[in-house]
PDB file of C-alpha atoms in Angstrom:
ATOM      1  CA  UNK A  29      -1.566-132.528  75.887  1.00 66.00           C
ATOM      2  CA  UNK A  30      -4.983-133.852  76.491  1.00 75.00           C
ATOM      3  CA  UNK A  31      -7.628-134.239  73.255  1.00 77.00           C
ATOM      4  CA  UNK A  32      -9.767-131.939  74.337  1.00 81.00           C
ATOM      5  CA  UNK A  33      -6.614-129.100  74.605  1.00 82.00           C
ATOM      6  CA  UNK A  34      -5.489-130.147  71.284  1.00 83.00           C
ATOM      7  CA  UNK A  35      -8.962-129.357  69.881  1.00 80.00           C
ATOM      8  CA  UNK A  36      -9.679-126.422  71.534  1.00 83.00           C
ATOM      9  CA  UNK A  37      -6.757-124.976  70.117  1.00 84.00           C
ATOM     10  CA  UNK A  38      -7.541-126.878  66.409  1.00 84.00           C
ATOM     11  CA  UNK A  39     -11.106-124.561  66.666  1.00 82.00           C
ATOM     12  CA  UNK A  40      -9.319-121.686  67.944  1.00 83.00           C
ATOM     13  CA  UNK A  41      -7.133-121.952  65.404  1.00 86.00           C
ATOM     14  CA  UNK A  42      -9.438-122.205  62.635  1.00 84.00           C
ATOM     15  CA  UNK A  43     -11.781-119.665  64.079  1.00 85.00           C
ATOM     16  CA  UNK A  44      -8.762-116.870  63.809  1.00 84.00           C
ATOM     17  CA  UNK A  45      -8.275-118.082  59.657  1.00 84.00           C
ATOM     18  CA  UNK A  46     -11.928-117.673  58.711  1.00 86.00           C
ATOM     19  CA  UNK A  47     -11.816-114.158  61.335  1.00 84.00           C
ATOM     20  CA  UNK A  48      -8.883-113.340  58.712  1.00 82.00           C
ATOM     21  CA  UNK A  49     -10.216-114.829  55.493  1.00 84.00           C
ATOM     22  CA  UNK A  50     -13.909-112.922  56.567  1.00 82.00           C
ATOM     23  CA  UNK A  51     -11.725-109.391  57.350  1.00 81.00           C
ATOM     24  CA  UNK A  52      -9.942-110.233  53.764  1.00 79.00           C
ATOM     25  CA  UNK A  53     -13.148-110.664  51.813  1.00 79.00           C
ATOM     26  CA  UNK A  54     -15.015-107.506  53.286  1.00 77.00           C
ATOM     27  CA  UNK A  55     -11.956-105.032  53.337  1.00 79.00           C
ATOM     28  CA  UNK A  56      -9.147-106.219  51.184  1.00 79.00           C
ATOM     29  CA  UNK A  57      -8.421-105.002  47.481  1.00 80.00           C
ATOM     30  CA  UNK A  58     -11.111-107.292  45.989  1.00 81.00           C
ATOM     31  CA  UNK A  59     -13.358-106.988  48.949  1.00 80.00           C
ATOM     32  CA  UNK A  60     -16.769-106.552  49.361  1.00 84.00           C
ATOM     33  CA  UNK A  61     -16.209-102.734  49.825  1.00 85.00           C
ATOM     34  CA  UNK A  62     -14.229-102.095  46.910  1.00 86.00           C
ATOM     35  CA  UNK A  63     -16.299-104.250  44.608  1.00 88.00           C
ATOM     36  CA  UNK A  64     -19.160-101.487  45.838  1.00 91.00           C
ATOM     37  CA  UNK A  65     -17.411 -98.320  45.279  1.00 91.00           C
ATOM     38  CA  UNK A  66     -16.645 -99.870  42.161  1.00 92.00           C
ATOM     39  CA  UNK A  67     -19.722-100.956  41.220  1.00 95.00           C
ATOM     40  CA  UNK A  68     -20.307 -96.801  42.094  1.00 96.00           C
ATOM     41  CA  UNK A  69     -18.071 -95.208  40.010  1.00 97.00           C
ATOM     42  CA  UNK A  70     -18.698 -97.360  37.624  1.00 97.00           C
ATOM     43  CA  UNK A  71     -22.737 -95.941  37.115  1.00 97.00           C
ATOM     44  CA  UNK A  72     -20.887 -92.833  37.576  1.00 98.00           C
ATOM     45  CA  UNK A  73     -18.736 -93.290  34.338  1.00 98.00           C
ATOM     46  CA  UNK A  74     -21.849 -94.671  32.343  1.00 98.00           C
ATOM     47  CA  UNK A  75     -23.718 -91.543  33.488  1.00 98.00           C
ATOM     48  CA  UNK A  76     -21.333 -89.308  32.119  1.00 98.00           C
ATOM     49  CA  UNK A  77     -20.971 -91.471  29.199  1.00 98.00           C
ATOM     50  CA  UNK A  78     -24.578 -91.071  28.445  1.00 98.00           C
ATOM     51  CA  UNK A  79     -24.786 -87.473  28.998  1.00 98.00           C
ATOM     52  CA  UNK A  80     -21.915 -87.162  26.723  1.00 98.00           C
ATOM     53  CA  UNK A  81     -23.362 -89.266  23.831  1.00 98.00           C
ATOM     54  CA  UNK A  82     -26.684 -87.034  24.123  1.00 98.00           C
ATOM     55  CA  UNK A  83     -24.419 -84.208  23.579  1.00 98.00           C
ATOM     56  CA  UNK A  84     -22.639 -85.372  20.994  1.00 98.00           C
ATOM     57  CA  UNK A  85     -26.266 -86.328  19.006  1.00 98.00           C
ATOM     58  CA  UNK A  86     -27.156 -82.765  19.735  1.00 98.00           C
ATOM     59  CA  UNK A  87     -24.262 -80.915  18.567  1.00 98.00           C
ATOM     60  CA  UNK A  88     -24.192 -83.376  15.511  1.00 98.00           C
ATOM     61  CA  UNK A  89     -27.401 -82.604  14.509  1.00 97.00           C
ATOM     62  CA  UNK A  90     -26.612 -78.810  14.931  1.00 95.00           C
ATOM     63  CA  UNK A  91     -24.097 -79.117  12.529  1.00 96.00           C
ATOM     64  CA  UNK A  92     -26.188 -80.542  10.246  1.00 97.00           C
ATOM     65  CA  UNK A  93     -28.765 -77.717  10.591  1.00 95.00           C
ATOM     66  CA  UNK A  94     -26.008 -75.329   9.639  1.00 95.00           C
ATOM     67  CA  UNK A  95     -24.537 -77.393   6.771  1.00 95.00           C
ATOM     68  CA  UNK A  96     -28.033 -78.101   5.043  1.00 96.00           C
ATOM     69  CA  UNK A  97     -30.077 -75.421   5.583  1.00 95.00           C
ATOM     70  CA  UNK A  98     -29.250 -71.608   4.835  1.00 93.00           C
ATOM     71  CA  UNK A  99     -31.853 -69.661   6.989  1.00 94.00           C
ATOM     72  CA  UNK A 100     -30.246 -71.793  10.300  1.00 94.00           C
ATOM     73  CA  UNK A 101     -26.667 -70.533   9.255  1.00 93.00           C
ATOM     74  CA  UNK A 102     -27.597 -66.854   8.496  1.00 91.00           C
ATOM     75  CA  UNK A 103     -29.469 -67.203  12.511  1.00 93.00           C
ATOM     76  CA  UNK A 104     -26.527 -68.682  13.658  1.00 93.00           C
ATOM     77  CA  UNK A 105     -24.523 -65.621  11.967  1.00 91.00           C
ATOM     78  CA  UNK A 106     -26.702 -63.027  13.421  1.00 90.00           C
ATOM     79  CA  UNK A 107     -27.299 -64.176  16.884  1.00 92.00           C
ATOM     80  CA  UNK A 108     -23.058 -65.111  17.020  1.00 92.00           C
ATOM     81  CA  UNK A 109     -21.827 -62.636  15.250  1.00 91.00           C
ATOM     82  CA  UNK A 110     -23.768 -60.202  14.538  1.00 87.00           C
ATOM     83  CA  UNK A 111     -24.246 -59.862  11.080  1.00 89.00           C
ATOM     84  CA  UNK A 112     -26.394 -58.235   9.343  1.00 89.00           C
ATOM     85  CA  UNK A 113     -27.380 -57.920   5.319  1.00 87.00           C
ATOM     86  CA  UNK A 114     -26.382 -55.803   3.127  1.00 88.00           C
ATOM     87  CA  UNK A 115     -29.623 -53.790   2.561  1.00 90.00           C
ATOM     88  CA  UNK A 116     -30.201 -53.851   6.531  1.00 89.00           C
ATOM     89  CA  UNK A 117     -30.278 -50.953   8.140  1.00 89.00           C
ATOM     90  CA  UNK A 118     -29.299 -50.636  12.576  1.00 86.00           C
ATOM     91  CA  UNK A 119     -30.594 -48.837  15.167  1.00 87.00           C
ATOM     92  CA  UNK A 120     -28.538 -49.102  18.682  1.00 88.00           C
ATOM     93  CA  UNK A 121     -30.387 -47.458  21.477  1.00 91.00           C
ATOM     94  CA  UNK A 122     -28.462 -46.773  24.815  1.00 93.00           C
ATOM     95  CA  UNK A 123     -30.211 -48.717  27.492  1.00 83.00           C
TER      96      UNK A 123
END
């Protein structure tokens, strides 16, 4: 085999391994294109995570409403239940 036949093949050869090793790094498991959807659902999660904590600070200080202050719990018992005092007097109207 001639030099210049051995090196062709030497830069074909090397050509195909970076062709694989480029393929590998774009579209295998810790490629490029899983590292984005990743990266994706990741925000995803921390979006819900936030929404969630908001929720949590809402319903916490709802609670708190209810535990420290009577007129809040006697709204919360006539709009949910509806409750009414003793002295109260209702009127239901068909509609």
């Amino acid at each position: 085999m001639s030099g210049k036949r051995r090196f062709s093949i030497r830069v074909v050869l090397a050509g195909l391994v970076l062709a694989g090793m480029g393929v590998a790094t774009v579209f295998g498991d810790r490629g490029l294109l899983r590292m984005l959807a990743l990266e994706r659902d990741l925000a995803a999660v921390q979006a819900a995570t936030d929404r969630l904590a908001e929720e949590n600070r809402r319903l916490a200080a709802a609670i708190a409403r209810l535990r420290d202050d009577p007129r809040a719990l006697e709204a919360a018992a006539r709009r949910d239940l509806g409750l009414v005092a003793p002295d109260e007097i209702v009127f239901e109207f068909p509609e």
